[in-house]
Each structure stands twice: as structure tokens, then as C-alpha cells.
PDB file of C-alpha atoms in Angstrom:
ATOM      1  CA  UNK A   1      -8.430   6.921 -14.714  1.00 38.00           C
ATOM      2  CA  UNK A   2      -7.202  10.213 -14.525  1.00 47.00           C
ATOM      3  CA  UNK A   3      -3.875   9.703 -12.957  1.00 55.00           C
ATOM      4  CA  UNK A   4      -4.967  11.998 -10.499  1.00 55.00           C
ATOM      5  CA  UNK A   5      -4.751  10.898  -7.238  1.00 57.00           C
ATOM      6  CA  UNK A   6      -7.020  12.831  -4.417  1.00 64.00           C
ATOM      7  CA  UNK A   7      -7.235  10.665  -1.571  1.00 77.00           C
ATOM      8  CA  UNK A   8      -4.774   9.986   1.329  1.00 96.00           C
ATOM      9  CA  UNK A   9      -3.131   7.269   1.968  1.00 98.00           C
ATOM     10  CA  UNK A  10      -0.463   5.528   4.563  1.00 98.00           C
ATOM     11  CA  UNK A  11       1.069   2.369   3.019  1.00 98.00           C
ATOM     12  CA  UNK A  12       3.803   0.374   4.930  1.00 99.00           C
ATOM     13  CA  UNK A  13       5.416  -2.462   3.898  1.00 98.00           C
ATOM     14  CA  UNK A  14       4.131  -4.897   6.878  1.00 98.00           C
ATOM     15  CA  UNK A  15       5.967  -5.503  10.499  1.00 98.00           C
ATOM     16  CA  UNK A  16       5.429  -2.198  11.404  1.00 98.00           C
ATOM     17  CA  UNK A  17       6.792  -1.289  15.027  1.00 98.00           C
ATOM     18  CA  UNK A  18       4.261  -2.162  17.165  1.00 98.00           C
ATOM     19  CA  UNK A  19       6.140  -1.693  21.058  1.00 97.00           C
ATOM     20  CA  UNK A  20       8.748   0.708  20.679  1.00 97.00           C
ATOM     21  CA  UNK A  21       8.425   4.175  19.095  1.00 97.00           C
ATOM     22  CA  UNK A  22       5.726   3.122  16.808  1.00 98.00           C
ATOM     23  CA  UNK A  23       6.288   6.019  14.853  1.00 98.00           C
ATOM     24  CA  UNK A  24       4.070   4.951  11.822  1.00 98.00           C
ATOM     25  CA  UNK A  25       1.290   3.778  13.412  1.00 98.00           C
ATOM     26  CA  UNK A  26       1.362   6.949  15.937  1.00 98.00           C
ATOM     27  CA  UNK A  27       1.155   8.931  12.522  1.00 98.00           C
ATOM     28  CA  UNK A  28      -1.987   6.281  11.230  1.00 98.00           C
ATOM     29  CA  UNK A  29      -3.561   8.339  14.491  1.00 98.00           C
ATOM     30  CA  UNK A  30      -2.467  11.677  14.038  1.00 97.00           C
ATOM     31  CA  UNK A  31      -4.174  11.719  10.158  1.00 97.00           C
ATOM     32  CA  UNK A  32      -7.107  10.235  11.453  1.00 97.00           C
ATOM     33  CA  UNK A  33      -7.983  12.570  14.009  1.00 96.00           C
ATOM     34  CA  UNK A  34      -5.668  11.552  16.863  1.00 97.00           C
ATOM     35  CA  UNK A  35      -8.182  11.548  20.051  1.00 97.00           C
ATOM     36  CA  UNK A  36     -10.875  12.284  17.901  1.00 98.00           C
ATOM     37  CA  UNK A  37     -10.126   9.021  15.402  1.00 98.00           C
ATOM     38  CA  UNK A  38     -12.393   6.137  14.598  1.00 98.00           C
ATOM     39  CA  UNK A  39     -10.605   3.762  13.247  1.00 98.00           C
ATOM     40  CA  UNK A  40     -12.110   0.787  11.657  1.00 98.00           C
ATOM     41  CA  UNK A  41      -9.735  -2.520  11.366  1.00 98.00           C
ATOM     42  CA  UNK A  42     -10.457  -4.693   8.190  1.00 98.00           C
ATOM     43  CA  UNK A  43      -9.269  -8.242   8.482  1.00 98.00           C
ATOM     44  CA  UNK A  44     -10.276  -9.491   4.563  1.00 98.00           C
ATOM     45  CA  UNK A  45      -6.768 -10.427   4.091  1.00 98.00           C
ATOM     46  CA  UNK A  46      -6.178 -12.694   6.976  1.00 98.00           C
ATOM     47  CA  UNK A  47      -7.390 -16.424   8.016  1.00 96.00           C
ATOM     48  CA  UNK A  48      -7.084 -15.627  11.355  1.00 97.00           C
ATOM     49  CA  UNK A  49      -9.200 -12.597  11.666  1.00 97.00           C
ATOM     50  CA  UNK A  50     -10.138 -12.359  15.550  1.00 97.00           C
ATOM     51  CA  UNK A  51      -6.658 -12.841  16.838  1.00 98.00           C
ATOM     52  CA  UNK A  52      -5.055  -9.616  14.127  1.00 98.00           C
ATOM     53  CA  UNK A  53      -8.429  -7.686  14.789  1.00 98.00           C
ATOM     54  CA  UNK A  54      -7.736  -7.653  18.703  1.00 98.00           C
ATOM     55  CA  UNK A  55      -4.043  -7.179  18.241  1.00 98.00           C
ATOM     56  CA  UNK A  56      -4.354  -3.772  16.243  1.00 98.00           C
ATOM     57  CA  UNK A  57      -7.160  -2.487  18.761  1.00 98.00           C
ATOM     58  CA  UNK A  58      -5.148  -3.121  21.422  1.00 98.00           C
ATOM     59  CA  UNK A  59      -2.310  -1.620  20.436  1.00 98.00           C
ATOM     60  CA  UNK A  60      -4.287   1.661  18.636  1.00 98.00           C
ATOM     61  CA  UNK A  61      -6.193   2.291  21.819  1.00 98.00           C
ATOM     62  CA  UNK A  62      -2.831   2.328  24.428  1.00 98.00           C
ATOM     63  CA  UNK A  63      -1.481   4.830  21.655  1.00 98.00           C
ATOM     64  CA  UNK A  64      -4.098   6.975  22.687  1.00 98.00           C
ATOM     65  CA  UNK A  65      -6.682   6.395  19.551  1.00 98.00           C
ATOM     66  CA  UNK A  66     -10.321   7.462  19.613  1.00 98.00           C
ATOM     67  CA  UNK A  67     -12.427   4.714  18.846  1.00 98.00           C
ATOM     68  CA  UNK A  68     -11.475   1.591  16.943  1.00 98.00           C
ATOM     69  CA  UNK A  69     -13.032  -1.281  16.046  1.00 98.00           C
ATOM     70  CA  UNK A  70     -13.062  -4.409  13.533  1.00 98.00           C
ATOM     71  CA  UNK A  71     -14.601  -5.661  10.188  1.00 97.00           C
ATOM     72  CA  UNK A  72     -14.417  -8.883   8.715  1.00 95.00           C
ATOM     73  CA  UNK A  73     -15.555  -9.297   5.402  1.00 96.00           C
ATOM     74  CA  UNK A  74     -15.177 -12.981   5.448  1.00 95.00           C
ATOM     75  CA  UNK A  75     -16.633 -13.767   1.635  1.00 95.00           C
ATOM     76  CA  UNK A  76     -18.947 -11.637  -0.973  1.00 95.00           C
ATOM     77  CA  UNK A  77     -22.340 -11.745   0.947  1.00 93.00           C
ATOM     78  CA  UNK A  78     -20.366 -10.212   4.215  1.00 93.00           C
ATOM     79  CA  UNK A  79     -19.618  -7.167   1.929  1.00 94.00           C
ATOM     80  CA  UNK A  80     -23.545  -6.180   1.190  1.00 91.00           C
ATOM     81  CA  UNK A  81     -23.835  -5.973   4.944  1.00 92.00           C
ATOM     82  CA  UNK A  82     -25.511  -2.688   5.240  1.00 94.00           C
ATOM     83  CA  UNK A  83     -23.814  -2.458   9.362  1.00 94.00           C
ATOM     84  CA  UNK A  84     -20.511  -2.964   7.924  1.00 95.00           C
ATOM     85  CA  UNK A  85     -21.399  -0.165   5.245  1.00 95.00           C
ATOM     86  CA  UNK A  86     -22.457   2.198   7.698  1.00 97.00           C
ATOM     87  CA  UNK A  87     -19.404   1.108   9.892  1.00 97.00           C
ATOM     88  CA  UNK A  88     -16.987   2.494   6.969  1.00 97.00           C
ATOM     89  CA  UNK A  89     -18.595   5.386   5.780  1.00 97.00           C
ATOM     90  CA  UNK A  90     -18.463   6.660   9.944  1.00 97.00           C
ATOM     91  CA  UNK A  91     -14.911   6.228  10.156  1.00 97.00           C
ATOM     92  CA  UNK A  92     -12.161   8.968   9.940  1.00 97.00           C
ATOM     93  CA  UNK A  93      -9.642   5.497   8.731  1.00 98.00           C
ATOM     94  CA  UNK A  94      -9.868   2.399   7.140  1.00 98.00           C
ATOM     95  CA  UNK A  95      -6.952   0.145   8.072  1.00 98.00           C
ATOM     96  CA  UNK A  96      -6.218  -3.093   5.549  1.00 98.00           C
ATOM     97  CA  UNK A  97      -4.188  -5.670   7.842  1.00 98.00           C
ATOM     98  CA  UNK A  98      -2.058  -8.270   6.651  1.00 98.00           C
ATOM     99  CA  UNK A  99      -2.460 -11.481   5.371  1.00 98.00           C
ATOM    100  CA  UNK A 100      -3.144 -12.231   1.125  1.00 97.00           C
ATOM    101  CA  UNK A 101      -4.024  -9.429  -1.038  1.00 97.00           C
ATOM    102  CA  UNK A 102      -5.812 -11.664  -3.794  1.00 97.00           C
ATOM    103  CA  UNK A 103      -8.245 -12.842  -1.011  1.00 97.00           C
ATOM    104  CA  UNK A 104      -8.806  -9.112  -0.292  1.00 98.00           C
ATOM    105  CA  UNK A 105      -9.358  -8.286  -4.476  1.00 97.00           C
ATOM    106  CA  UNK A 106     -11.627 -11.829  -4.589  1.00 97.00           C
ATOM    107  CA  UNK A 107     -14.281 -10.664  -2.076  1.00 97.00           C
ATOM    108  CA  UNK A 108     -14.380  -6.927  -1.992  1.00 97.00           C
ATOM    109  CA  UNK A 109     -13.574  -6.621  -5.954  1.00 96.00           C
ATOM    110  CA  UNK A 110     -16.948  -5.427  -7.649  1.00 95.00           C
ATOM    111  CA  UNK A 111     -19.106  -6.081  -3.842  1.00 96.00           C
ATOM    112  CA  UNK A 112     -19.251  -2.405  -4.380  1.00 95.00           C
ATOM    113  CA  UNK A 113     -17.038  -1.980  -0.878  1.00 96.00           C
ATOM    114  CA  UNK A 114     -14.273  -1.279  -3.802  1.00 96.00           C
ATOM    115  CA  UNK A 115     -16.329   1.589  -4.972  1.00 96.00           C
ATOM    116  CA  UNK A 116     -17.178   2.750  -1.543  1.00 97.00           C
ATOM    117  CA  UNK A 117     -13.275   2.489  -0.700  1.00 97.00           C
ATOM    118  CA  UNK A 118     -12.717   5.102  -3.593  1.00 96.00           C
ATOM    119  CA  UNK A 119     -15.632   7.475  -2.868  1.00 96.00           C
ATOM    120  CA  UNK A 120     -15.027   7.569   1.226  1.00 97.00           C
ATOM    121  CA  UNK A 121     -11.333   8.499   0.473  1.00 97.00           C
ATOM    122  CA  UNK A 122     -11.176  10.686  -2.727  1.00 93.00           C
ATOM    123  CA  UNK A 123     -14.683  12.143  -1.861  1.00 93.00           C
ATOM    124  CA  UNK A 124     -14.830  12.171   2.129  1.00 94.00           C
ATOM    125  CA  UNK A 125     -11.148  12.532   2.678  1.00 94.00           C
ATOM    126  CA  UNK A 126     -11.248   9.468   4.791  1.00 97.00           C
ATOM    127  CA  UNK A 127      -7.662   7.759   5.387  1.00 98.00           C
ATOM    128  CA  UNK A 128      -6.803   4.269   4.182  1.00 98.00           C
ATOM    129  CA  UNK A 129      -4.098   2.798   5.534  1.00 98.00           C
ATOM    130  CA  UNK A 130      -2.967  -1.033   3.893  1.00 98.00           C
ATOM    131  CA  UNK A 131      -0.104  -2.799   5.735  1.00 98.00           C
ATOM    132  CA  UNK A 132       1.739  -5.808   4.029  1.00 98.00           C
ATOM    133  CA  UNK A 133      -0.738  -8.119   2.025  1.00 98.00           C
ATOM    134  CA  UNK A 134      -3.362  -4.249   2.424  1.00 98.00           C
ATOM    135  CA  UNK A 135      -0.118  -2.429   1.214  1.00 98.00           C
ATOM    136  CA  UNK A 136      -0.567  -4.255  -2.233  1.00 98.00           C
ATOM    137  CA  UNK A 137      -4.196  -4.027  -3.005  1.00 98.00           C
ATOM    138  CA  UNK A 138      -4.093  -0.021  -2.858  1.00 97.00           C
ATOM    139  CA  UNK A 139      -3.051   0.013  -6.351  1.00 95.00           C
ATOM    140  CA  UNK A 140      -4.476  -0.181  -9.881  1.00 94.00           C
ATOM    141  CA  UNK A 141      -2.535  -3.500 -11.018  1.00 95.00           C
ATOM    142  CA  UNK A 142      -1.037  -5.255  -7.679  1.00 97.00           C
ATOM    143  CA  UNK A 143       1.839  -8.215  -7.419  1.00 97.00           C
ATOM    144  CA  UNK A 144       0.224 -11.142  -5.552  1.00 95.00           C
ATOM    145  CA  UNK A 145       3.222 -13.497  -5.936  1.00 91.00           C
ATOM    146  CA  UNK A 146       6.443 -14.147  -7.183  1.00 90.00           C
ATOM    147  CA  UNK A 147      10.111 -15.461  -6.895  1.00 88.00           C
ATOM    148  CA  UNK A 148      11.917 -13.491  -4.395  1.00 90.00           C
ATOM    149  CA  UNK A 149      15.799 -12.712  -4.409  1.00 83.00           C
ATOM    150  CA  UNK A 150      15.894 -13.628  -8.204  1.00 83.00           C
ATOM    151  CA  UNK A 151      17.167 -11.681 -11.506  1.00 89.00           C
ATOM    152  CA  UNK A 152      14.102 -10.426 -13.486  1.00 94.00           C
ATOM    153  CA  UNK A 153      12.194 -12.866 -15.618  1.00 92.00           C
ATOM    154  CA  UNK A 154       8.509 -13.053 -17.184  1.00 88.00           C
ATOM    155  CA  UNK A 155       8.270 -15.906 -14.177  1.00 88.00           C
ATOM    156  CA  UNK A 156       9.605 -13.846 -11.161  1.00 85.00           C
ATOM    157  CA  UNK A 157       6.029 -12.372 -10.810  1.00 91.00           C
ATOM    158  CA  UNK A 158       2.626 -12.573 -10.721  1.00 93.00           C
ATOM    159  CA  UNK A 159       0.165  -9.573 -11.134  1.00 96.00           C
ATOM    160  CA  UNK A 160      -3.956  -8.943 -10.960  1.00 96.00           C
ATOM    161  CA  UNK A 161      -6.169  -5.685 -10.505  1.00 96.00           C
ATOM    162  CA  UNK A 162      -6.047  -4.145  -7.098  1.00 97.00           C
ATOM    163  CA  UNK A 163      -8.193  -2.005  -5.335  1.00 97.00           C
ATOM    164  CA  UNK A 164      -7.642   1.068  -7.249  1.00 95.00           C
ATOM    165  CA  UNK A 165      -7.021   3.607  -4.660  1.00 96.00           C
ATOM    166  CA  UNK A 166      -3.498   4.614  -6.199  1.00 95.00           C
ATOM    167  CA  UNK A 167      -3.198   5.125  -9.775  1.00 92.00           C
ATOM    168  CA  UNK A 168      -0.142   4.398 -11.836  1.00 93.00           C
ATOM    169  CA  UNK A 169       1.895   3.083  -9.483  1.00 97.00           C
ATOM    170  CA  UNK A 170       2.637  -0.659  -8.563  1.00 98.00           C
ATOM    171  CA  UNK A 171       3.405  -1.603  -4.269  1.00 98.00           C
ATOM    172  CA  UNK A 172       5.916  -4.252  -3.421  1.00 97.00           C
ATOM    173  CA  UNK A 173       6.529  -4.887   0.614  1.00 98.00           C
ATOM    174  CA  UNK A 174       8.742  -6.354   2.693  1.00 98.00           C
ATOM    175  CA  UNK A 175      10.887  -4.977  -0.253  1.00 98.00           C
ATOM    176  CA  UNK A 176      14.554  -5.161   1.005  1.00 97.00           C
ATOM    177  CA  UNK A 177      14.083  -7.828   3.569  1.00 97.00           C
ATOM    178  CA  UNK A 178      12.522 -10.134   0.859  1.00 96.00           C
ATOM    179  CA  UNK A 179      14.798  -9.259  -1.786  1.00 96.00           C
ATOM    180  CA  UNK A 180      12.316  -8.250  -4.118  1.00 96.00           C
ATOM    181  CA  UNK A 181      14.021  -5.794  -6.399  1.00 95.00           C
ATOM    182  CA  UNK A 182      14.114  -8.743  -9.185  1.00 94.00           C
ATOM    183  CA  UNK A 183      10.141  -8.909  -9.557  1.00 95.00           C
ATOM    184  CA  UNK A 184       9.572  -5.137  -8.773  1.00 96.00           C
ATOM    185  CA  UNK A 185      11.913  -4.809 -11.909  1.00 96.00           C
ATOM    186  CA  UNK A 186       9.373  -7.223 -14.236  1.00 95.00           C
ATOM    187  CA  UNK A 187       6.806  -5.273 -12.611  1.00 95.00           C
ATOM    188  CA  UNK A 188       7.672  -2.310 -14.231  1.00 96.00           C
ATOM    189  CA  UNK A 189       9.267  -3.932 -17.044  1.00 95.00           C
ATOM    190  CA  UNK A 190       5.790  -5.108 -18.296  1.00 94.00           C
ATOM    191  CA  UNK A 191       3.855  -2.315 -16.719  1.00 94.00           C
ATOM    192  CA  UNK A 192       6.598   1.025 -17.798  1.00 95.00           C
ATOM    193  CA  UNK A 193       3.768   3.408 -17.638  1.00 95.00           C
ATOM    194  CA  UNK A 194       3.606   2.709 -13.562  1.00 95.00           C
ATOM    195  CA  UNK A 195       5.590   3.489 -11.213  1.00 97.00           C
ATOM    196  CA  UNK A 196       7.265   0.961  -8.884  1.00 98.00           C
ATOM    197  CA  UNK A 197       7.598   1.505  -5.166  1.00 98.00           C
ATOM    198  CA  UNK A 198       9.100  -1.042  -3.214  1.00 98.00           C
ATOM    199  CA  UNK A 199       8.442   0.174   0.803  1.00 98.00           C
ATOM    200  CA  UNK A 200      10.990  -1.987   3.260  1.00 98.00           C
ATOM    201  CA  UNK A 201       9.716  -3.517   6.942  1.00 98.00           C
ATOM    202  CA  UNK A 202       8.283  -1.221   9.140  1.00 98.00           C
ATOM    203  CA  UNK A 203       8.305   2.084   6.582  1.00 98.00           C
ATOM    204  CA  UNK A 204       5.383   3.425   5.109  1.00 98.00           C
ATOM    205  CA  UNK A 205       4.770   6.310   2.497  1.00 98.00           C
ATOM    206  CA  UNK A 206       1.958   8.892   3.228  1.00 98.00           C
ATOM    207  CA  UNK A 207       0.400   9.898  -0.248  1.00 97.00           C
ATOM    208  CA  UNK A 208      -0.977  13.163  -0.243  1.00 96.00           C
ATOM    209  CA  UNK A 209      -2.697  13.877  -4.080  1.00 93.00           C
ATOM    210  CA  UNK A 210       0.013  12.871  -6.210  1.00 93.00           C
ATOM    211  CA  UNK A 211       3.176  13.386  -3.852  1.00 96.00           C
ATOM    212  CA  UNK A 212       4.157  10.903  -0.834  1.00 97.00           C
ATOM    213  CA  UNK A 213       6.735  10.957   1.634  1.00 98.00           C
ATOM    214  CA  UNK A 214       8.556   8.269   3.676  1.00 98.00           C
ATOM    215  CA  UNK A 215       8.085   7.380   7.124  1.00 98.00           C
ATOM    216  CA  UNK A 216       9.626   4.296   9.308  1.00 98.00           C
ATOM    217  CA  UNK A 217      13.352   2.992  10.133  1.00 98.00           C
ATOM    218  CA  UNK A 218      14.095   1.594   6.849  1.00 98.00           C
ATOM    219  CA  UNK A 219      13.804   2.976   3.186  1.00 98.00           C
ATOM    220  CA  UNK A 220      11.692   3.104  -0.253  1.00 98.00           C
ATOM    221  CA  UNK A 221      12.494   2.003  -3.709  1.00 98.00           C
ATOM    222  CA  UNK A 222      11.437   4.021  -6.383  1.00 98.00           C
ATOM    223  CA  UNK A 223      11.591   2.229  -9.863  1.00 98.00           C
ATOM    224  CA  UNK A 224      10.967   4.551 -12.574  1.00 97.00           C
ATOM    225  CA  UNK A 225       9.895   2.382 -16.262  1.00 95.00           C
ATOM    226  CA  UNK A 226       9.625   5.754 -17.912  1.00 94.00           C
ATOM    227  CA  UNK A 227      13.113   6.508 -18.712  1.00 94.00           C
ATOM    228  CA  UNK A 228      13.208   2.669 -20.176  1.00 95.00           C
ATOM    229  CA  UNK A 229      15.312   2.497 -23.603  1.00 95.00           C
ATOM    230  CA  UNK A 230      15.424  -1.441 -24.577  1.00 95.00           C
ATOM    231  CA  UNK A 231      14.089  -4.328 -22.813  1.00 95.00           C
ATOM    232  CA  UNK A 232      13.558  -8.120 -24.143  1.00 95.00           C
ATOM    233  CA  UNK A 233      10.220  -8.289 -22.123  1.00 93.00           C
ATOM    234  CA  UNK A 234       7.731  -9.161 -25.203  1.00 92.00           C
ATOM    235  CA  UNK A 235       9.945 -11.562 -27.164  1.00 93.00           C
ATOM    236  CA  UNK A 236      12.071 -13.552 -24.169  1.00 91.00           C
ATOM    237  CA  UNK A 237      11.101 -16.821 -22.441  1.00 92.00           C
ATOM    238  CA  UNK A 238       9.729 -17.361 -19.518  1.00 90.00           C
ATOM    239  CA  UNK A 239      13.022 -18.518 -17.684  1.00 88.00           C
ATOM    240  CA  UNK A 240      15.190 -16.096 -19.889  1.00 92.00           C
ATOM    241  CA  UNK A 241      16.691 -12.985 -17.136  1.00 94.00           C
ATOM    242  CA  UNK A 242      15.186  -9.693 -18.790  1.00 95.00           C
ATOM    243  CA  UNK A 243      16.965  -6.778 -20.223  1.00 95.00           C
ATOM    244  CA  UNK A 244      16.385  -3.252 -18.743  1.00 96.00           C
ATOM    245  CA  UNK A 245      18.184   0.093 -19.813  1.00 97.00           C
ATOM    246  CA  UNK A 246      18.264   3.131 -18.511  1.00 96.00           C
ATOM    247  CA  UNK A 247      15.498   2.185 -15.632  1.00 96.00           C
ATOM    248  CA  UNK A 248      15.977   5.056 -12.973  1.00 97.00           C
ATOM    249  CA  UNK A 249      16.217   4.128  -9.253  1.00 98.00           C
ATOM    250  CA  UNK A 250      15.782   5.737  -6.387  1.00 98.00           C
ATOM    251  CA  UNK A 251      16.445   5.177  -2.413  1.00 98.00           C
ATOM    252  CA  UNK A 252      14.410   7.136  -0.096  1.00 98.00           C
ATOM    253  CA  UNK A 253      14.257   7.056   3.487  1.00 98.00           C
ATOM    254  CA  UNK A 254      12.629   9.176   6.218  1.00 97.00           C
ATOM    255  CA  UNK A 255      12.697  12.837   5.130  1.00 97.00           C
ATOM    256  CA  UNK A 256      12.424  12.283   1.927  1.00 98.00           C
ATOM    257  CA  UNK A 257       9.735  12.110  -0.737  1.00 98.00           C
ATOM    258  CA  UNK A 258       8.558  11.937  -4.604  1.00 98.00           C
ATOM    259  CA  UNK A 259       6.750  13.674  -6.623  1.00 97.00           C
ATOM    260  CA  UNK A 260       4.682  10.782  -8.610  1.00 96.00           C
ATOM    261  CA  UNK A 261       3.598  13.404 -11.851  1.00 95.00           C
ATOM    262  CA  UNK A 262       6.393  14.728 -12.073  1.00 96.00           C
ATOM    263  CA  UNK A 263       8.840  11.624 -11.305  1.00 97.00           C
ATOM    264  CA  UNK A 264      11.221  13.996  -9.019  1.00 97.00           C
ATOM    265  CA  UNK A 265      12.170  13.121  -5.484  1.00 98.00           C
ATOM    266  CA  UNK A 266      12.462  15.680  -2.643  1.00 98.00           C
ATOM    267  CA  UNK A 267      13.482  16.196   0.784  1.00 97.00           C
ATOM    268  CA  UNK A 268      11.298  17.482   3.500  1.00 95.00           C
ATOM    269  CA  UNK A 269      11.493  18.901   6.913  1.00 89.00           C
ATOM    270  CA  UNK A 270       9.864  16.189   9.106  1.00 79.00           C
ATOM    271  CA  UNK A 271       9.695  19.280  11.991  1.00 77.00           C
ATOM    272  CA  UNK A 272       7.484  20.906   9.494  1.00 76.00           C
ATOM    273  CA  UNK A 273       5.407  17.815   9.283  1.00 74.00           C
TER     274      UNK A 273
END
């Protein structure tokens, strides 16, 4: 990997408003063409696939979408369906619902949809868009599990390869409502060279090469493992609470955003938007 990142992305961290202003999910149509759009829903990461696929179509199309539609890639033989192939490569977005990211990384992980994922949005400039469980899977090394509302230890997480779409930086959701700063903080702890972003309920970031800004009600964590001095992460046990110094933190909301090269945040004019 490069560490440079090309494509654009929207990733919120789940219960996204979905009846009121619907601000992010109004934006998921603006990038992807607004009238114009064709939005494809993929329902990997759920087990109940029909009920979230009509949900999100319903809701895309009385927000004034183009066309939308659903894929389920239900196991590893659904993904070398050449319909659903030609599906994503006609869309102008890619939406990843909710549900379990590792079920998400089991079947589409070397199908070659993961390749096609990374060529149709660094290549064709084709929107993905992960929410929740499809917030987690856009990066290089996702958490699929962990202990919420803990201090950091070796045992407050659990971490696999995601889908590769964002390099050096690590996704938590449902960050504040969830508690999660403990196993954000191992995250990075174990991973320094990353970049952790912790995105609250119903806020999203929109990455645009290698900035993003935030979007939503709520606000973004930024953990930043570069600035890291001394931590007890290679010799403590598993149960023992970790020791971080000089880890850099961040709070975000709307109107603000980060430069992920250069580690700097900024604020932006959302009129200008």
C-alpha cells in the first residue's frame, strides 16, 4: 500500500437518521449523482437481508434517489455471479448495510468482489458508503469485537483484515454511544502506525483522497498512535490495563475535518460544501 488514498468514501457509524432531516443519507445521494444515482444496496453483513434491503430502498427512493436496488452476496459462490458483477460496476454507489463485518471479510475477502470494490472506487470514482458493521470493513485492519466501556487491555479487542478501501486508518462505530474509546485505544496501541477514528450514531466522515470531513448530529474521535512515547502493549498480560503516553486526541463534529497525511484537523465551511 501506498498510503494513498484515491477513492471516496461516506462512513457513518450505524443508526443513521432515517425520518427526520436525514442529512447523511441525503448527502449518500448528492455524491452519487442525486437524481441521476444508482445506488446498489449490499446486504453481506446482515442475516436478515430482504427486510434491510427493502428498508434502505424505500427510504433512498422518497429522498428523491435515481435508481436503487439490492445485492446479496449470501456466501462465496454468490460473489462469482457475473449479474451481481455487472450490477456493481453500473452503479454510481455501493452502500455496505449493517449487520457483522467478519461475515462481510469471510465471503467477499479474495471472491475478487474485494478487488473489484478497490478498482470501481479508486479507478471509476464510484462511491462506497459502509454503515455500522460496512463502516468497519472499509479499512486495511478492522475491529470485529471487543469489550465495550472498559480501560484498554490486549483483551478489550479483537482485530482481522478488512476490505482495504482506507489505508492506515482503523473504524470504530457506535463510538460514544458504545463506549468504545477503551478498545479504539488498544487498537492503536498495537497498530500506532494507523490512525483511529471512532465515528458516533448517526455521523459519518466523507473521505475525499487523504482528507475527510464530518457529517451527522454527533461527533468523531480521532486517535492519533503517532505521537506515542511508552506503552506496556508487547510485554503486559492479557487482563493487565495498558499504558499510553502522549496519544493525541481529537473531537470533531460537523464542520470540521482532518487531514489523515498530515495528522492536522481543520474546519470547513459546510455552505461551501
Amino acid at each position: 500500500m501506498d498510503g494513498i488514498n484515491r477513492g471516496k468514501l461516506l462512513i457513518i457509524g450505524g443508526a443513521e437518521d432515517k425520518k427526520d432531516k436525514c442529512i447523511i443519507l441525503k448527502e449518500v445521494i448528492k455524491l452519487s449523482g442525486g437524481e441521476n444515482s444508482r445506488i446498489v444496496i449490499m446486504t453481506t453483513a446482515t442475516e436478515k437481508p430482504e427486510e434491510v434491503g427493502k428498508n434502505y430502498v424505500e427510504i433512498f427512493k422518497r429522498l428523491g434517489a435515481g435508481t436503487v436496488e439490492t445485492v446479496n452476496i449470501d456466501s462465496r459462490d454468490d460473489a462469482k455471479n457475473e449479474i451481481v458483477e455487472e450490477r456493481l460496476r453500473n452503479s454510481t454507489c455501493i452502500f455496505f448495510t449493517g449487520g457483522d463485518q467478519l461475515r462481510i471479510t469471510s465471503i467477499l475477502g479474495g471472491s475478487g468482489i474485494d478487488k473489484l470494490l478497490n478498482e470501481l472506487n479508486k479507478q471509476k470514482g464510484i462511491l462506497i458508503v459502509g454503515t455500522s458493521a460496512g463502516a468497519s470493513v472499509m479499512s486495511t485492519t478492522m475491529i470485529i469485537g471487543g469489550n465495550d466501556e472498559e480501560s484498554p487491555r490486549k483483551c478489550t479487542i479483537n482485530m482481522a483484515p478488512g476490505l482495504g478501501l482506507l489505508n492506515d486508518v482503523i473504524i470504530d462505530q457506535h463510538f460514544a454511544q458504545r463506549g468504545r474509546i477503551g478498545r479504539l485505544l488498544t487498537a492503536i496501541a498495537e497498530n500506532p502506525e494507523n490512525l483511529g477514528v471512532g465515528i458516533d450514531e448517526d455521523t459519518a466522515i466523507v473521505v475525499d483522497g487523504n482528507k475527510f470531513r464530518v457529517i451527522g448530529s454527533n461527533a468523531v474521535t480521532v486517535v492519533d498512535g503517532r505521537t506515542l512515547k511508552n506503552t506496556n502493549v508487547s510485554e503486559s498480560s492479557p487482563d493487565e490495563i495498558l499504558s499510553l503516553t502522549h496519544v493525541t486526541l481529537h473531537i470533531l463534529p460537523s464542520g470540521y475535518g482532518f487531514d489523515i497525511m498530515l495528522r492536522e484537523p481543520f474546519k470547513y465551511n459546510k455552505e461551501d460544501i
